[in-house]
Every structure is written in C-alpha cells, then in structure tokens.
Coordinates of C-alpha atoms and ligand atoms in Angstrom, one line a residue:
X1 CA 13.7 -12.3 -51.9
X2 CA 10.4 -11.2 -53.7
X3 CA 8.5 -15.2 -54.8
X4 CA 6.7 -15.9 -58.1
X5 CA 4.4 -18.3 -59.8
X6 CA 3.8 -21.4 -57.7
X7 CA 5.4 -20.7 -54.8
X8 CA 3.9 -17.5 -54.6
X9 CA -0.3 -19.4 -55.2
X10 CA 1.1 -21.6 -52.0
X11 CA 1.8 -18.9 -50.0
X12 CA -1.1 -16.8 -50.5
X13 CA -2.7 -19.7 -49.8
X14 CA -1.0 -20.1 -46.4
X15 CA -1.8 -17.1 -45.3
X16 CA -5.0 -16.9 -45.8
X17 CA -5.5 -19.9 -43.6
X18 CA -3.8 -18.1 -41.1
X19 CA -6.1 -15.1 -41.7
X20 CA -9.0 -17.6 -40.9
X21 CA -7.7 -19.1 -38.0
X22 CA -7.6 -16.0 -36.4
X23 CA -3.9 -15.3 -36.6
X24 CA -2.4 -12.5 -38.4
X25 CA 0.2 -11.6 -41.9
X26 CA 2.1 -8.7 -43.7
X27 CA 1.0 -8.4 -47.2
X28 CA 2.7 -5.8 -49.2
X29 CA -0.3 -2.9 -50.2
X30 CA 0.1 0.4 -52.6
X31 CA 1.0 2.7 -49.9
X32 CA 3.2 0.6 -47.1
X33 CA 3.1 -3.3 -45.4
X34 CA 0.6 -4.2 -43.7
X35 CA 0.2 -6.6 -40.4
X36 CA -3.7 -7.9 -41.3
X37 CA -6.3 -10.1 -39.4
X38 CA -9.9 -11.0 -39.8
X39 CA -11.9 -7.8 -39.0
X40 CA -14.4 -9.3 -38.3
X41 CA -13.2 -11.3 -35.4
X42 CA -12.0 -9.6 -32.1
X43 CA -9.9 -11.9 -31.1
X44 CA -7.7 -12.1 -33.7
X45 CA -8.0 -8.3 -33.9
X46 CA -6.7 -8.2 -30.3
X47 CA -2.9 -9.8 -32.0
X48 CA -2.5 -6.9 -34.1
X49 CA -3.1 -4.7 -31.3
X50 CA -1.0 -7.0 -28.9
X51 CA 2.2 -7.6 -31.5
X52 CA 2.4 -4.1 -32.6
X53 CA 2.1 -2.9 -29.1
X54 CA -0.3 -0.3 -30.1
X55 CA -2.9 2.1 -28.3
X56 CA -6.5 0.7 -27.9
X57 CA -7.6 4.1 -28.9
X58 CA -6.1 3.9 -32.1
X59 CA -8.7 2.6 -35.0
X60 CA -7.8 0.4 -37.7
X61 CA -8.5 0.6 -41.7
X62 CA -10.7 -2.2 -42.8
X63 CA -9.7 -3.5 -46.5
X64 CA -12.0 -5.3 -48.2
X65 CA -11.8 -6.1 -52.0
X66 CA -14.9 -4.4 -53.6
X67 CA -17.7 -2.8 -52.8
X68 CA -20.4 -5.6 -51.8
X69 CA -17.9 -6.1 -49.0
X70 CA -17.9 -2.2 -48.3
X71 CA -21.8 -2.8 -47.8
X72 CA -20.4 -5.7 -45.6
X73 CA -19.0 -3.4 -42.9
X74 CA -20.6 -0.4 -43.6
X75 CA -23.4 0.9 -42.7
X76 CA -24.6 3.4 -44.8
X77 CA -22.7 4.4 -47.5
X78 CA -23.4 8.7 -48.4
X79 CA -23.2 9.8 -52.0
X80 CA -20.5 11.8 -51.6
X81 CA -18.0 9.0 -50.4
X82 CA -19.8 6.7 -53.4
X83 CA -18.6 9.5 -55.8
X84 CA -14.8 9.4 -53.8
X85 CA -14.9 5.7 -53.6
X86 CA -15.7 5.5 -57.7
X87 CA -12.9 7.8 -59.0
X88 CA -10.1 7.0 -56.7
X89 CA -10.7 2.8 -55.6
X90 CA -9.0 1.3 -56.0
X91 CA -6.4 2.9 -54.4
X92 CA -4.8 4.0 -51.4
X93 CA -7.6 6.6 -49.8
X94 CA -9.3 5.7 -46.6
X95 CA -13.0 7.1 -46.2
X96 CA -15.0 6.8 -42.7
X97 CA -18.2 5.1 -43.0
X98 CA -21.1 4.4 -40.2
X99 CA -20.1 1.5 -38.7
X100 CA -22.0 -2.3 -39.5
X101 CA -22.3 -4.3 -36.4
X102 CA -20.7 -7.0 -38.4
X103 CA -17.5 -4.8 -37.0
X104 CA -16.2 -6.4 -33.8
X105 CA -16.0 -2.4 -31.5
X106 CA -12.1 -3.1 -31.1
X107 CA -11.8 -2.3 -34.7
X108 CA -12.6 1.6 -34.2
X109 CA -11.6 1.5 -31.0
X110 CA -15.0 1.6 -29.7
X111 CA -16.1 5.0 -32.6
X112 CA -19.3 5.0 -34.2
X113 CA -17.6 5.2 -37.8
X114 CA -15.2 2.3 -40.0
X115 CA -11.6 3.5 -42.0
X116 CA -12.0 1.6 -45.4
X117 CA -10.4 1.2 -48.7
X118 CA -9.6 -1.1 -51.4
X119 CA -6.4 -1.3 -51.5
X120 CA -4.6 -1.2 -55.6
X121 CA -2.6 -4.4 -55.1
X122 CA -2.5 -7.2 -56.7
X123 CA -1.5 -9.5 -53.7
X124 CA -3.0 -7.4 -51.3
X125 CA -6.3 -8.1 -53.1
X126 CA -5.6 -11.8 -54.0
X127 CA -5.6 -12.8 -50.0
X128 CA -8.5 -10.5 -48.8
X129 CA -10.6 -12.8 -51.7
X130 CA -8.4 -15.9 -50.7
X131 CA -9.4 -16.1 -47.2
X132 CA -12.7 -14.6 -47.6
X133 CA -13.5 -11.8 -45.6
X134 CA -12.6 -7.9 -45.1
X135 CA -9.0 -7.9 -43.1
X136 CA -8.2 -5.2 -40.3
X137 CA -4.7 -4.2 -41.2
X138 CA -2.6 -1.0 -39.8
X139 CA 1.0 -0.8 -41.1
X140 CA 3.3 -3.5 -40.6
X141 CA 6.1 -1.6 -37.9
X142 CA 6.0 -1.7 -34.2
X143 CA 3.5 0.6 -32.6
X144 CA 5.8 4.6 -33.3
X145 CA 8.2 3.2 -35.8
X146 CA 8.7 4.1 -39.5
X147 CA 6.4 2.3 -42.2
X148 CA 6.8 -0.9 -44.1
X149 CA 8.0 -0.4 -47.4
X150 CA 9.4 -3.2 -48.2
X151 CA 8.8 -7.4 -46.2
X152 CA 12.4 -6.7 -44.9
X153 CA 10.8 -3.6 -43.0
X154 CA 8.5 -5.9 -41.5
X155 CA 10.5 -9.3 -40.9
X156 CA 13.0 -6.1 -39.2
X157 CA 9.7 -5.7 -36.2
X158 CA 8.1 -8.6 -36.3
X159 CA 10.5 -11.8 -36.9
X160 CA 8.1 -14.2 -36.1
X161 CA 4.6 -13.5 -39.2
X162 CA 4.9 -14.1 -42.1
X163 CA 4.9 -11.9 -45.0
X164 CA 4.4 -11.9 -48.3
X165 CA 6.6 -10.6 -50.3
X166 CA 5.4 -8.2 -52.8
X167 CA 8.9 -6.1 -53.7
X168 CA 9.0 -2.5 -52.4
X169 CA 5.6 -0.5 -52.5
X170 CA 4.5 2.2 -54.7
X171 CA 3.7 5.4 -53.2
X172 CA 5.8 4.7 -49.6
X173 CA 3.5 7.2 -48.0
X174 CA 0.0 5.8 -46.4
X175 CA -3.5 6.4 -47.7
X176 CA -4.6 9.7 -47.2
X177 CA -7.9 9.4 -44.3
X178 CA -11.5 11.1 -45.2
X179 CA -14.1 12.1 -43.5
X180 CA -17.1 13.5 -46.0
X181 CA -20.1 12.3 -44.0
X182 CA -20.9 15.4 -42.6
X183 CA -21.6 19.5 -44.5
X184 CA -17.7 19.7 -44.2
X185 CA -15.5 16.8 -46.3
X186 CA -12.2 17.4 -43.9
X187 CA -9.2 15.7 -44.7
X188 CA -7.7 13.3 -41.7
X189 CA -4.6 12.7 -42.5
X190 CA -3.0 13.4 -45.4
X191 CA -1.6 10.6 -47.8
X192 CA -0.3 9.6 -51.2
X193 CA -3.6 10.2 -53.1
X194 CA -2.7 14.5 -52.9
X195 CA -5.0 17.2 -51.7
X196 CA -4.9 18.8 -55.0
X197 CA -6.1 15.2 -56.2
X198 CA -9.9 15.6 -53.4
X199 CA -9.7 18.7 -54.1
X200 CA -11.0 18.2 -58.0
X201 CA -13.5 16.6 -57.2
X202 CA -14.3 18.1 -53.8
X203 CA -13.5 21.6 -54.2
X204 CA -14.4 22.6 -50.7
X205 CA -12.9 19.6 -48.4
X206 CA -10.3 21.1 -45.9
X207 CA -7.3 19.6 -43.8
X208 CA -8.5 18.8 -40.1
X209 CA -6.6 20.7 -37.8
X210 CA -5.3 18.2 -35.2
X211 CA -5.8 20.8 -32.2
X212 CA -3.9 19.9 -29.3
X213 CA -5.3 17.4 -27.1
X214 CA -7.9 17.1 -30.0
X215 CA -6.4 15.1 -32.8
X216 CA -9.1 15.0 -35.7
X217 CA -7.5 10.8 -36.1
X218 CA -7.2 9.1 -33.1
X219 CA -3.9 8.0 -34.6
X220 CA -3.0 12.2 -35.3
X221 CA -1.8 11.9 -31.5
X222 CA 1.1 9.5 -30.9
X223 CA 5.0 9.8 -31.0
X224 CA 5.6 8.2 -35.2
X225 CA 7.3 7.0 -37.9
X226 CA 10.5 7.5 -34.8
X227 CA 14.2 6.1 -36.7
X228 CA 15.9 4.8 -34.0
X229 CA 18.4 8.0 -33.5
X230 CA 17.8 11.6 -33.6
X231 CA 15.9 13.2 -36.8
X232 CA 16.6 16.8 -37.3
X233 CA 14.3 18.5 -40.0
X234 CA 16.1 22.1 -41.6
X235 CA 13.5 24.2 -43.5
X236 CA 17.6 25.5 -45.3
X237 CA 20.2 24.1 -46.5
X238 CA 22.1 26.5 -44.9
X239 CA 20.7 26.2 -41.2
X240 CA 21.9 22.5 -42.3
X241 CA 24.5 22.7 -43.3
X242 CA 25.8 25.1 -40.3
X243 CA 24.6 22.6 -37.6
X244 CA 26.6 19.5 -39.8
X245 CA 29.9 20.9 -38.9
X246 CA 29.3 21.2 -35.5
X247 CA 27.9 17.2 -35.1
X248 CA 31.0 14.2 -35.4
X249 CA 29.3 11.8 -37.8
X250 CA 25.8 13.5 -39.1
X251 CA 24.0 11.6 -42.2
X252 CA 22.4 13.7 -44.0
X253 CA 18.9 12.2 -46.0
X254 CA 18.4 14.2 -49.4
X255 CA 17.0 15.1 -52.2
X256 CA 19.1 13.7 -55.4
X257 CA 19.4 17.2 -56.7
X258 CA 20.7 18.6 -53.9
X259 CA 24.1 16.1 -52.5
X260 CA 26.2 18.5 -54.8
X261 CA 25.9 20.8 -51.3
X262 CA 27.1 17.6 -48.7
X263 CA 30.5 17.1 -50.3
X264 CA 32.7 14.7 -47.5
X265 CA 28.7 14.3 -45.8
X266 CA 27.3 10.9 -45.4
X267 CA 24.4 11.2 -47.9
X268 CA 20.9 9.2 -48.7
X269 CA 19.2 9.8 -51.8
X270 CA 15.7 10.3 -51.7
X271 CA 15.4 11.0 -55.4
X272 CA 15.1 13.8 -57.7
X273 CA 11.1 15.3 -56.6
X274 CA 8.9 14.9 -54.0
X275 CA 6.8 11.7 -55.5
X276 CA 10.1 9.9 -55.4
X277 CA 10.6 11.1 -52.0
X278 CA 7.6 10.1 -50.8
X279 CA 8.4 6.7 -52.5
X280 CA 12.0 6.1 -50.5
X281 CA 10.9 8.0 -47.7
X282 CA 10.6 4.9 -44.4
X283 CA 13.2 2.7 -45.3
X284 CA 15.4 6.2 -45.7
X285 CA 14.3 6.6 -41.8
X286 CA 15.3 3.1 -41.6
X287 CA 19.2 3.4 -43.0
X288 CA 21.8 1.5 -41.4
X289 CA 24.1 4.1 -42.3
X290 CA 26.6 4.7 -39.4
X291 CA 25.7 7.8 -37.8
X292 CA 24.8 10.0 -34.6
X293 CA 21.8 11.2 -36.2
X294 CA 19.8 12.3 -39.5
X295 CA 19.5 15.4 -40.9
X296 CA 16.7 16.6 -43.5
X297 CA 16.0 18.9 -45.8
X298 CA 12.1 20.1 -45.8
X299 CA 10.6 19.6 -49.2
X300 CA 8.0 22.2 -50.1
X301 CA 4.1 21.2 -48.8
X302 CA 2.6 20.6 -52.2
X303 CA 1.8 17.4 -54.2
X304 CA 3.2 14.5 -51.9
X305 CA 4.8 17.3 -50.9
X306 CA 1.9 17.8 -48.5
X307 CA 2.7 13.7 -46.7
X308 CA 6.1 13.8 -47.0
X309 CA 6.7 16.3 -44.0
X310 CA 3.6 15.5 -42.2
X311 CA 5.7 12.3 -41.6
X312 CA 8.7 14.5 -41.2
X313 CA 7.4 16.4 -38.9
X314 CA 5.9 14.2 -36.3
X315 CA 9.3 12.3 -36.6
X316 CA 11.5 14.9 -36.5
X317 CA 13.4 15.3 -32.2
X318 CA 13.2 18.9 -33.9
X319 CA 11.9 21.7 -37.1
X320 CA 14.9 23.9 -37.4
Ligands
TXA401 O1 -2.0 2.8 -46.3 C1 -2.7 2.5 -45.1 O2 -3.3 3.1 -45.3 C2 -1.9 1.5 -44.7 C3 -2.3 0.2 -45.6 C4 -1.6 -0.9 -44.6 O3 -3.3 0.1 -45.5 N1 -2.5 1.6 -43.0 C5 -2.3 2.1 -42.3 O4 -2.9 1.9 -41.0 O5 -1.9 3.3 -42.6 P1 -2.1 2.9 -39.1 O6 -3.3 2.0 -38.6 O7 -0.9 2.5 -39.3 O8 -2.9 3.9 -40.0 C6 -4.2 4.5 -39.7 C7 -5.1 5.5 -39.4 C8 -4.6 5.7 -37.9 O9 -3.8 7.0 -38.6 C9 -6.4 6.1 -37.6 O10 -5.8 7.0 -36.2 C10 -7.0 6.2 -38.2 O11 -6.5 5.8 -39.2 N2 -8.4 5.4 -38.2 C11 -8.6 4.1 -38.7 N3 -9.9 4.5 -38.4 C12 -10.5 5.5 -37.5 C13 -11.6 6.1 -37.4 N4 -12.5 5.5 -37.4 N5 -11.4 7.7 -37.5 C14 -10.5 8.4 -37.8 N6 -9.8 7.8 -38.1 C15 -9.5 6.7 -38.2
MG402 MG1 1.0 2.9 -39.5

C-alpha cells in the first residue's frame, strides 16, 4: 500500500540507511521504479548486478539530487550538456559525461563515460538527499523483464528487497539517454523526453543507429522487456484480426478507441493516446489475464510513440 505522512518519513529514513550500509532499495521515479545502491561503492553496486542477473557490460545510470552532486560524478560538464540539463532537469533525460574518478568502474561497465540524471520525483530526490550519496539505479526488474511501473511490479521480481511505494509512475517508459559530447549529438535510447522536445533545443540531434554487433548503448543489445508469454506486434489491424482468429486464447492489448474491433476477445486497454499508452505499456506486458499470447497493434512513431515502439519491437517475439 502507498504510505503517507510519518510512516513514509520513517520508511524513507530506513531506505536511506540501507543505501548507506551498502544495500539495495526499490524506489519510484517519474519514469519507472529503480533498484538503487550507493554509486560510490563498488561492493554496493555489485549487489544490483547480482540481484538483477544483469550482464556486467551494461552500465548503470547515476541519479543525483542537484548540479553540485553532478560535479562529484562527472569530470566535466560541456556547455551543450549544461544547456540541456538546465532545460530538462529534474526530468527523464539521461546525459553522458566523462566519468569522475569517484565513480567505481563497475557502475560504468569500464566505459570512460557515466550516465547521469536528476529524477523528477519527490521520493527519489528525498532518498538521494537522505542517503547523502549519488544513487546508481537500473530499472527495478529482473534482467530481461518489463520495467516496473508500480511497487507491486518490483515486489514481484524482488520479494526480499525493500521498496518505497510512490504509486504508479507518471511516464511509464524510461528516460531518454543522450550523448552530446561530440560534434554530432546523439540519442542512444529513446524515452520519456521526446525527439521533438530535444530538437527544439538541438535541431541537429539524431537517433543513433543500433547497428548489429555495435549497439550505441550497451543495454540495447540484450533481450528486453519480455513478458512471460509470446508477444506479437502487428502493423495492421486486419493482420492482427486474421492472426487472432487462428489462436485459442489470445490477449489483445489495444488503444481505447480500437477496442470495438476486438469484440469477443480478451482485451487490455492501453489508453487513448501515445502518452497514455506509454504510461500503461509495461503494466500491460505484465498482465495476469488468462491467455496463451499477447497481441498488440503498432502505434505511430512520433512523440512518446517512438519510445513505445522501441520497447515493443525489443519485447516482441515477432513483428508482423
Ligand atoms: O528512467 C530510467 O532511465 C530508469 C530510472 C530508474 O532512472 N533507469 C533505467 O536504467 O532505465 P536501465 O539500467 O534499465 O537502463 C539504462 C540504459 C541502458 O541501456 C544502459 O546501457 C545505458 O542506459 N547506459 C548507462 N550508462 C551508459 C554509458 N556510460 N554509455 C552508454 N549507455 C549507458
Ligand atoms: Mg532496464
């Protein structure tokens, strides 16, 4: 249950004490829940990799509470990065910086860069401040599973970990990861800050091509977001319907306006627009509705729809 008032403050202090002792804690951010540990301790961060079953070559995002804390984890803050963080922080934009020597190598998987953001969530910010250290945190799911957008999702994957309950997360997809150090600013992972928003500040920013064998961001090469049964993504409603007819018991994830096309089938409502679909997507991938597979209709690749399609294409058994 979501906690308030005195209980919430006591839980926050307990969670911060766990972080300071080198343990791990689940906490809400405005995107998805994170599984956090002291970013300055290699041993603490090892605990995250172990709990998640995360490959050691996939680096973590470091969460800070203010720009002063950024200066402890980044060796340099170039002007373009400063411009973007002043515009989008606190918020779901993760920026790559040259790593400071305070950050253990395990956090960045040996890379010379560290990914940093200030989350826009009162509980996340209070936890970082109370712990007094930057917090390294991936999404709080077991490796390969859909990201958690509620405390219950975190408990499902990590029954023994303490979780601060902040209710369902606002955006529902993870932060956008960018690298603006070089001459060509790049989006390494599409996310809650849209490409359109970034282009409003940096017109030349492009989405890095995840070339096979040379993914732009280490995390992009792994199996991701997989539900516990096959997921098929369809570009056209007609193809989905034809496919569904041949199946015993499909569960169809669809936008509110499309439900009328799927009468007689079990459906999960994703919401009315790209923002709502992003908000509901990961919970829908974890649905407990009975059925042998999940079918979902593609959304338009604009605004948050780009991040939605990125996650769906990675989670899919097949795109048809
Ligand atoms: O919204 C979010 O970003 C959430 C919340 C908890 O902040 N976190 C999150 O973390 O999604 P994770 O670990 O699930 O995804 C981090 C992504 C991965 O694709 C990783 O490879 C990339 O960021 N990344 C981290 N450090 C990097 C670096 N130094 N260079 C390139 N990519 C990096
Ligand atoms: Mg993740």
